CSV table of C-alpha atoms (C1' of nucleotides) and ligand atoms in Angstrom, one decimal:
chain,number,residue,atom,x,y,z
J,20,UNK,CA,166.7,66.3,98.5
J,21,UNK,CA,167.3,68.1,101.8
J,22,UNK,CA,169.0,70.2,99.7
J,23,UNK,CA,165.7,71.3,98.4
J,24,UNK,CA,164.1,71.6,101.8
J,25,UNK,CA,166.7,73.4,103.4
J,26,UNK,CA,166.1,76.1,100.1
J,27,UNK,CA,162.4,75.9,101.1
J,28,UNK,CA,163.2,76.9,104.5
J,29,UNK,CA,165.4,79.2,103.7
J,30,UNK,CA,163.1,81.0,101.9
J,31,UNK,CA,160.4,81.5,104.8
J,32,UNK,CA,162.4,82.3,107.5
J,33,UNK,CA,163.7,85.3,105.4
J,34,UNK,CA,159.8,86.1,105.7
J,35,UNK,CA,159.6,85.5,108.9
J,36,UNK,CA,157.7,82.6,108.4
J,37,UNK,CA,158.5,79.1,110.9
J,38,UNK,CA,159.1,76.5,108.6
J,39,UNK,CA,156.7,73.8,109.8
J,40,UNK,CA,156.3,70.2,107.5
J,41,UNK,CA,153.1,72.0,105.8
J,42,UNK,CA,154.2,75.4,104.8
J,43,UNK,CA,157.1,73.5,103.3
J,44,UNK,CA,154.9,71.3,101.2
J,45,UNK,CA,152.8,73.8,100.3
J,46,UNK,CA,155.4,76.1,99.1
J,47,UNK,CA,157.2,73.4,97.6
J,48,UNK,CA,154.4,72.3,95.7
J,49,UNK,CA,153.3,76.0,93.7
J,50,UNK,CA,156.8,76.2,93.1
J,51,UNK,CA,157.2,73.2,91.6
J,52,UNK,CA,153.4,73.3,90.0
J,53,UNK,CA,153.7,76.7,88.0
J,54,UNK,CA,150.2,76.2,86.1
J,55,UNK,CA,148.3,78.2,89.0
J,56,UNK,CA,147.0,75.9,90.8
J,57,UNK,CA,143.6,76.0,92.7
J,58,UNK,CA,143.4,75.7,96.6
J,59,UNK,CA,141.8,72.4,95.6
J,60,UNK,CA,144.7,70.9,93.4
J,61,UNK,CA,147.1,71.4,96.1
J,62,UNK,CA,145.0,70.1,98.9
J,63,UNK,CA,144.0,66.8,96.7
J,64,UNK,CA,147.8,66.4,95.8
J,65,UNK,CA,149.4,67.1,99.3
J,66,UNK,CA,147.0,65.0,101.3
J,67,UNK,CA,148.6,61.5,99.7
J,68,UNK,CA,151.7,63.0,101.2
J,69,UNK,CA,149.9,64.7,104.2
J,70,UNK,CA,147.5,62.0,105.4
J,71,UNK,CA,146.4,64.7,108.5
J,72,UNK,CA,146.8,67.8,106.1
J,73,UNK,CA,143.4,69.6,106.6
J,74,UNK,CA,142.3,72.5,104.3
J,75,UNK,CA,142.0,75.0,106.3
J,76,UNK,CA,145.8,74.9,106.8
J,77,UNK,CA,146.5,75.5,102.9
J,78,UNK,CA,144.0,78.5,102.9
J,79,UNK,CA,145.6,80.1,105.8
J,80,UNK,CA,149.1,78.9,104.5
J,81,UNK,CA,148.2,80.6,101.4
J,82,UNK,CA,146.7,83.6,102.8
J,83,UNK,CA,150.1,83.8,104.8
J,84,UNK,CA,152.1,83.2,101.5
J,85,UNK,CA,149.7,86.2,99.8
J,86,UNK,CA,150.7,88.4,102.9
J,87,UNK,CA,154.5,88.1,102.4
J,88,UNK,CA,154.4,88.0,98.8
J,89,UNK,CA,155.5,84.6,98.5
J,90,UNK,CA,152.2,84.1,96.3
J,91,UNK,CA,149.9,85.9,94.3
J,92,UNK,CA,146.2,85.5,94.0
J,93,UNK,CA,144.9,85.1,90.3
J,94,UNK,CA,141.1,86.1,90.0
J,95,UNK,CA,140.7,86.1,86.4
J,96,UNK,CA,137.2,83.5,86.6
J,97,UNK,CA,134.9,84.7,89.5
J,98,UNK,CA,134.0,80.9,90.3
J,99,UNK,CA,137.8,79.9,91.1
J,100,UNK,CA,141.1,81.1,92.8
J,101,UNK,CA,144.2,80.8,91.8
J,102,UNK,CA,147.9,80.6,93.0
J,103,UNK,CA,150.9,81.7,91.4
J,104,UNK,CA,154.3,81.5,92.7
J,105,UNK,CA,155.9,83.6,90.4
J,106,UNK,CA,155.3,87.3,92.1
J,107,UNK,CA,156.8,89.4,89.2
J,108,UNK,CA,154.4,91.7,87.2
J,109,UNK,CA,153.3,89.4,85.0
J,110,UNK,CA,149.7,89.0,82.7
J,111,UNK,CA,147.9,86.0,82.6
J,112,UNK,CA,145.9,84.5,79.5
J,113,UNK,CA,143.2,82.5,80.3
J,114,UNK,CA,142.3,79.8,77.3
J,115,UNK,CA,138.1,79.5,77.6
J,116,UNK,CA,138.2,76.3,75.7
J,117,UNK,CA,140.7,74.0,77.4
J,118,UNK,CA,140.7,76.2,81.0
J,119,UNK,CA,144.8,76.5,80.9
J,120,UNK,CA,146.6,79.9,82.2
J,121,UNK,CA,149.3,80.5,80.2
J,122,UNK,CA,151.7,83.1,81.7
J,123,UNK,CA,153.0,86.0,79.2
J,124,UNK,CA,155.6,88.8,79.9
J,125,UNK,CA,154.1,92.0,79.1
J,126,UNK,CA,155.5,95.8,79.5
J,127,UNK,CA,152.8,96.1,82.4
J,128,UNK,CA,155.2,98.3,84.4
J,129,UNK,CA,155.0,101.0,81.0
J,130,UNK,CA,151.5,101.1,81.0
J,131,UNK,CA,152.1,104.5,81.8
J,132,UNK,CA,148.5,106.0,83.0
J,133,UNK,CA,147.9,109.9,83.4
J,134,UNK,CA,145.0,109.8,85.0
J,135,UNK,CA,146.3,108.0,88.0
J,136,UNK,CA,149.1,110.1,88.5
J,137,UNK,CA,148.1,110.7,92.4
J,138,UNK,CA,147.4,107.1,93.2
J,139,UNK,CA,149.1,105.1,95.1
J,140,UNK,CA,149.8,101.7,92.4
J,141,UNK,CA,150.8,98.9,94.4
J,142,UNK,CA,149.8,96.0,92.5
J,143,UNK,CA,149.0,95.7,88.3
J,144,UNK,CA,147.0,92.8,86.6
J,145,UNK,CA,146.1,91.7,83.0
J,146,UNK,CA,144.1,88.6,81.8
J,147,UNK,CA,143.4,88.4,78.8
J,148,UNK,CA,140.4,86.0,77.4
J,149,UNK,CA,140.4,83.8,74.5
J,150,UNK,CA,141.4,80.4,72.3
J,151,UNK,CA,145.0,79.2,72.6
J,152,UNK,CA,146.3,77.7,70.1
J,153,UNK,CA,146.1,74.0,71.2
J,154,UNK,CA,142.1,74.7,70.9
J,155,UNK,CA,142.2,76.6,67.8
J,156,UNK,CA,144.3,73.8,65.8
J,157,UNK,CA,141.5,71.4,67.6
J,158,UNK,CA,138.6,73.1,66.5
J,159,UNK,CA,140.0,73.6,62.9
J,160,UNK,CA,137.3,72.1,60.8
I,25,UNK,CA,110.6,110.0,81.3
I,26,UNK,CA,109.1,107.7,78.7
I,27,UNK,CA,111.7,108.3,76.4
I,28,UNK,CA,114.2,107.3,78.5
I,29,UNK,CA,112.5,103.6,78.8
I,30,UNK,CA,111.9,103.8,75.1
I,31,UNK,CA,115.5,104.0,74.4
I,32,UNK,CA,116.6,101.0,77.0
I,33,UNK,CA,113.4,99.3,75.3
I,34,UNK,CA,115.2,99.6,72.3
I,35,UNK,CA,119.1,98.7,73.4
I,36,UNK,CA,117.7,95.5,74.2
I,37,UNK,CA,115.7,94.8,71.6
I,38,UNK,CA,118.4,95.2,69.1
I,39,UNK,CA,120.0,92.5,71.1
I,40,UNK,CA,117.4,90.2,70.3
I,41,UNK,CA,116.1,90.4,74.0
I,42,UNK,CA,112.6,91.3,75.3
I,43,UNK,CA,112.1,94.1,76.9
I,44,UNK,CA,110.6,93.0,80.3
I,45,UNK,CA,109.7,95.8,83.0
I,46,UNK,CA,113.0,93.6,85.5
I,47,UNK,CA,115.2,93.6,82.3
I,48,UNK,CA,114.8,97.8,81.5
I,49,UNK,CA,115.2,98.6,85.3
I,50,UNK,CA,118.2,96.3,85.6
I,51,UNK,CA,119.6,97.9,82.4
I,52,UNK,CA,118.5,101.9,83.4
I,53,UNK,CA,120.6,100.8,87.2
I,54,UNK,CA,124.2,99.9,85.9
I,55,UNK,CA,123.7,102.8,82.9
I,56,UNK,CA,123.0,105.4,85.5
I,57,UNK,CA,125.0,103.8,88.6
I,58,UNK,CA,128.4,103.2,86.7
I,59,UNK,CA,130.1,102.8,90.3
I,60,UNK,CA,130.5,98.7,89.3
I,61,UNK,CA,127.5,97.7,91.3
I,62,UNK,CA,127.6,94.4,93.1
I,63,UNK,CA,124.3,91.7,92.3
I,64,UNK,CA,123.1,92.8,95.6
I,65,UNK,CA,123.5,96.7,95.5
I,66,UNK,CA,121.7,96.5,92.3
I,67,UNK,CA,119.1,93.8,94.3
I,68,UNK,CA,118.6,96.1,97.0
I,69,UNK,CA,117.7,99.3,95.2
I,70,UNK,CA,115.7,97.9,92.8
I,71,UNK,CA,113.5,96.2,95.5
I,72,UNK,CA,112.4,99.3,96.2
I,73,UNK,CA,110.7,100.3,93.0
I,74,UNK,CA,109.8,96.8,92.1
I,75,UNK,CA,108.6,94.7,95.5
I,76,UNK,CA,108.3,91.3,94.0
I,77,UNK,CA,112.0,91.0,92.3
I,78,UNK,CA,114.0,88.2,92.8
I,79,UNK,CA,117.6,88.0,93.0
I,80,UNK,CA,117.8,85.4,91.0
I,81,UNK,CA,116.4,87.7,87.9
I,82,UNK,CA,119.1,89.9,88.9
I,83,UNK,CA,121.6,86.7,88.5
I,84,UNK,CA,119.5,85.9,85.5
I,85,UNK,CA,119.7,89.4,83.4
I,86,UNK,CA,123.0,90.5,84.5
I,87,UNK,CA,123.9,87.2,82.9
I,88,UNK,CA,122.5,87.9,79.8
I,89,UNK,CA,123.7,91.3,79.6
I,90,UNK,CA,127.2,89.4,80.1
I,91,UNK,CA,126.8,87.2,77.0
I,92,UNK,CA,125.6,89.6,74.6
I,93,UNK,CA,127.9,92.6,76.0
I,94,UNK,CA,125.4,94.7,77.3
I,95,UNK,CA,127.5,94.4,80.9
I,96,UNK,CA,131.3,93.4,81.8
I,97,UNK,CA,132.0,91.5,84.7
I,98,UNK,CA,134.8,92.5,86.8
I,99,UNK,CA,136.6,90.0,88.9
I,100,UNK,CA,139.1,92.0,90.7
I,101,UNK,CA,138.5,90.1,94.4
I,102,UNK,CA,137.7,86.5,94.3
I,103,UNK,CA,134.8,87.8,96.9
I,104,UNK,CA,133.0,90.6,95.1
I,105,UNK,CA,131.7,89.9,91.5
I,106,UNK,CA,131.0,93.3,89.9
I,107,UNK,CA,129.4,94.7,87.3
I,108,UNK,CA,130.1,97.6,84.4
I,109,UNK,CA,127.8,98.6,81.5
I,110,UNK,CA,130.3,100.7,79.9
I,111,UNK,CA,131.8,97.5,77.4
I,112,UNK,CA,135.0,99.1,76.0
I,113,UNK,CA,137.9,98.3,76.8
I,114,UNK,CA,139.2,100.5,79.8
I,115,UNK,CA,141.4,99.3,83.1
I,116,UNK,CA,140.3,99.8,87.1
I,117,UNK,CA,141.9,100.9,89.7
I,118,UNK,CA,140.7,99.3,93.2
I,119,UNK,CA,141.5,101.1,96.3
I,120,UNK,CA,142.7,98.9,98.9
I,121,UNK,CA,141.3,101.6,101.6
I,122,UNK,CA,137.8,102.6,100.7
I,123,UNK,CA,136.8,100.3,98.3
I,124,UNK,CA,136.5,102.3,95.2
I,125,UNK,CA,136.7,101.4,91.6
I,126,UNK,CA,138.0,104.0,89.3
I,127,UNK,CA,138.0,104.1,85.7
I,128,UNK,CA,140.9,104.8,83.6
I,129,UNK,CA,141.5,104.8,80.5
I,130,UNK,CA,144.9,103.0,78.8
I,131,UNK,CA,146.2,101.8,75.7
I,132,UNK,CA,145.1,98.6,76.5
I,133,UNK,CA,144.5,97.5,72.7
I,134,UNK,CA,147.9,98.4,71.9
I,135,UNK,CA,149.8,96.2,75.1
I,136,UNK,CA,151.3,94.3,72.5
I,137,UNK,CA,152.9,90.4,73.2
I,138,UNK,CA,154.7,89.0,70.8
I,139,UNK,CA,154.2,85.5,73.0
I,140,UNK,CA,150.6,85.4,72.5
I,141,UNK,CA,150.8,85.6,68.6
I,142,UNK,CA,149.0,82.9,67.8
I,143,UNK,CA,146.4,83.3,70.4
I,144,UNK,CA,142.7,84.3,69.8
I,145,UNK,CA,142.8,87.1,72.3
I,146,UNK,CA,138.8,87.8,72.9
I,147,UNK,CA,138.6,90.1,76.1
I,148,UNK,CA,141.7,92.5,77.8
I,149,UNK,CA,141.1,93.4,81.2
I,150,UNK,CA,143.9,95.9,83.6
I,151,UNK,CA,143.0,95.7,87.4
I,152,UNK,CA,145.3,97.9,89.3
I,153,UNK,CA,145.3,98.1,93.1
I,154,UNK,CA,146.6,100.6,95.7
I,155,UNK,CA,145.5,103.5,97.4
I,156,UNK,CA,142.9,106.5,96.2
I,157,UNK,CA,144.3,110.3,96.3
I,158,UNK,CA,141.5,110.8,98.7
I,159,UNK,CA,142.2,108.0,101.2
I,160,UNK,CA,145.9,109.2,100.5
I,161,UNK,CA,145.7,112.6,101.7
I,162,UNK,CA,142.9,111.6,104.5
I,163,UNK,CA,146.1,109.4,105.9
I,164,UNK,CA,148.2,112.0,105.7
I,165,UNK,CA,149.6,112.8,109.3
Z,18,DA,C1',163.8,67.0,132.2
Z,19,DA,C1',159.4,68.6,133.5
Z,20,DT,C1',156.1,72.3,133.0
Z,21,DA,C1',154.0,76.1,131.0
Z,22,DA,C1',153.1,79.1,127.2
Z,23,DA,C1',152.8,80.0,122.4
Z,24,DA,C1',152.1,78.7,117.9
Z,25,DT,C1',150.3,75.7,114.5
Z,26,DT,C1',147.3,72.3,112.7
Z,27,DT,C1',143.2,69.9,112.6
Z,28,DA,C1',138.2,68.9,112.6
Z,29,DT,C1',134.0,70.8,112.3
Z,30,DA,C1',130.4,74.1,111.9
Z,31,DA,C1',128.8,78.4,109.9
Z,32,DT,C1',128.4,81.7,106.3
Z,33,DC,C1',127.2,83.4,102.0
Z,34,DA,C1',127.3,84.0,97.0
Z,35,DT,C1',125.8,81.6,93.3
Z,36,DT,C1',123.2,78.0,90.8
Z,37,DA,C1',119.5,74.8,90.1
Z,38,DT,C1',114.7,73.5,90.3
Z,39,DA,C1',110.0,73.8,90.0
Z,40,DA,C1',105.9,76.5,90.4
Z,41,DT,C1',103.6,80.7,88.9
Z,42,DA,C1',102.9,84.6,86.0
Z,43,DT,C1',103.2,86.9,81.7
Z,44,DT,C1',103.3,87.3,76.8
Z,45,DA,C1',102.7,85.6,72.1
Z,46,DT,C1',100.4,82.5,68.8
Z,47,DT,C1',96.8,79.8,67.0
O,27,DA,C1',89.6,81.7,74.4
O,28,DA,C1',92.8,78.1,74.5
O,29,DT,C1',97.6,76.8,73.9
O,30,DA,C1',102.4,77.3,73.8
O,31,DA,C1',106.5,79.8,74.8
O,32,DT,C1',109.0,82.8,77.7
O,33,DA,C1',110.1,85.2,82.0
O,34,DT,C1',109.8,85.7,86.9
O,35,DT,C1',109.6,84.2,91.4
O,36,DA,C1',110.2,81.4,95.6
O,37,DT,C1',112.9,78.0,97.4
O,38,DA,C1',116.3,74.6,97.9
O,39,DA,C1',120.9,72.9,96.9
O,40,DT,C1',125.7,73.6,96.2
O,41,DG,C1',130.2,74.6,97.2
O,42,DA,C1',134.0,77.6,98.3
O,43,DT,C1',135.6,80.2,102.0
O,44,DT,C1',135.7,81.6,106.8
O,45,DA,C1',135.2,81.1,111.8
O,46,DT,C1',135.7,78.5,116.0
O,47,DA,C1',137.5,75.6,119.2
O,48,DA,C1',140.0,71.4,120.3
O,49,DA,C1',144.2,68.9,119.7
O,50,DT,C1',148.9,68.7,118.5
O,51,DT,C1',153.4,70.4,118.1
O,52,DT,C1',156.9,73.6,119.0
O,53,DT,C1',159.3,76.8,121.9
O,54,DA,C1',160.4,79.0,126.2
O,55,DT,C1',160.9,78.8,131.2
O,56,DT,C1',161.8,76.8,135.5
V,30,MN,MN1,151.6,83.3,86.4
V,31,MN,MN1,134.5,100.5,84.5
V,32,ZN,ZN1,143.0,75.9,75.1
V,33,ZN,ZN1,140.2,105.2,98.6
DNA sequence: AATAAAATTTATAATCATTATAATATTATT
DNA sequence: AATAATATTATAATGATTATAAATTTTATT
């Protein structure tokens, strides 16, 4: 259990990161909740732990996680944000029935693009849209 | 001059949607201004020509354009929701420096995952992010 | 150990894009 | 011309995010 802590803080301080109570928890948590959560989710589910935690302190702690690529930002839906522990180029399929993300591994680093041969690529997304198959069995009439 | 509007007039109507005088304009902006206007770049020059518009027309059309894929909505910040008339399937590149979206095109359709196999995959979108050649060689020192 | 400084967290208010609502204007139908 | 349907407008409400300043905790200094 400390143990998993200790890991935890591990892990900022390599970032330069102080590893106060919150930042802890907060990492913790999108490690341990891989299904992208919202800034929301983790603020609703930390506070029974956290009675003081205030939200401001998971957007900043999130921002901070962004910064040190700790955390990516997911903006697939332009009506919610999303976090995602797992920082390896990666695509993202968003079900528009049932609202899950479901990760898939994709050759997004061979995208190869000719056009952008003098840019600077830093960072590569794909979402993809559509039914999963949960839904599609579902809606099987 | 004429012709032009009679060819909008038409696009729309062959989406089942009536031409208003709001509807055509907002149509002729993101044809002709294909630099993925924001709601309120597209607001603020079409003020101009047409004193009594409401945003919320803008909100309104740009909406239906969406749902019967006269426009494409690109989410690449969670801040800034974007708009693109041109519907096929292409990727963008956002520079992190001057704020441009390019256009490029990339075998998108054929980014094939064997994981998402029995998924109804309904829309593909490829945001890149990084630096412009311009802003790249302006940086140079 | 006491004090001061720095960093972090919290509570609260402000901002701003988007959505909702209802009134007005326009267009189509009888 | 009257009526119904549709579209636009003005305005208010919502809600996520950001900004600000006070309070708390941590760290450094004496
Ligand atoms: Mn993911
Ligand atoms: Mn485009
Ligand atoms: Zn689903
Ligand atoms: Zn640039």
């Amino acid at each position: 259990m400390n143990q998993k802590i200790d890991n935890l803080s591990k892990i900022l301080i390599e970032k330069n990161i102080k590893p106060s109570y919150q930042r802890i928890k907060i990492l913790q948590y999108i490690n341990e909740n891989i299904n992208h959560p919202t800034v929301d989710t983790i603020f609703n589910s930390l506070i029974k732990e956290i009675p003081t935690l205030s939200k401001a302190t998971v957007y900043n702690t999130l921002e901070l996680f962004k910064s040190t690529n700790l955390a990516k930002v997911l903006t697939i839906e332009d009506n919610e944000t999303r976090y995602d522990s797992k920082v390896h180029s990666h695509g993202h399929f968003k079900c528009e029935s049932c609202g899950t993300i479901y990760d898939f591994e994709a050759d997004i680093d061979n995208l190869a693009v000719d056009s952008l041969k003098y840019f600077k690529i830093k960072d590569k997304n794909v979402y993809f849209k559509g039914i999963c198959p949960k839904c599609l069995e579902k809606n099987k009439n």
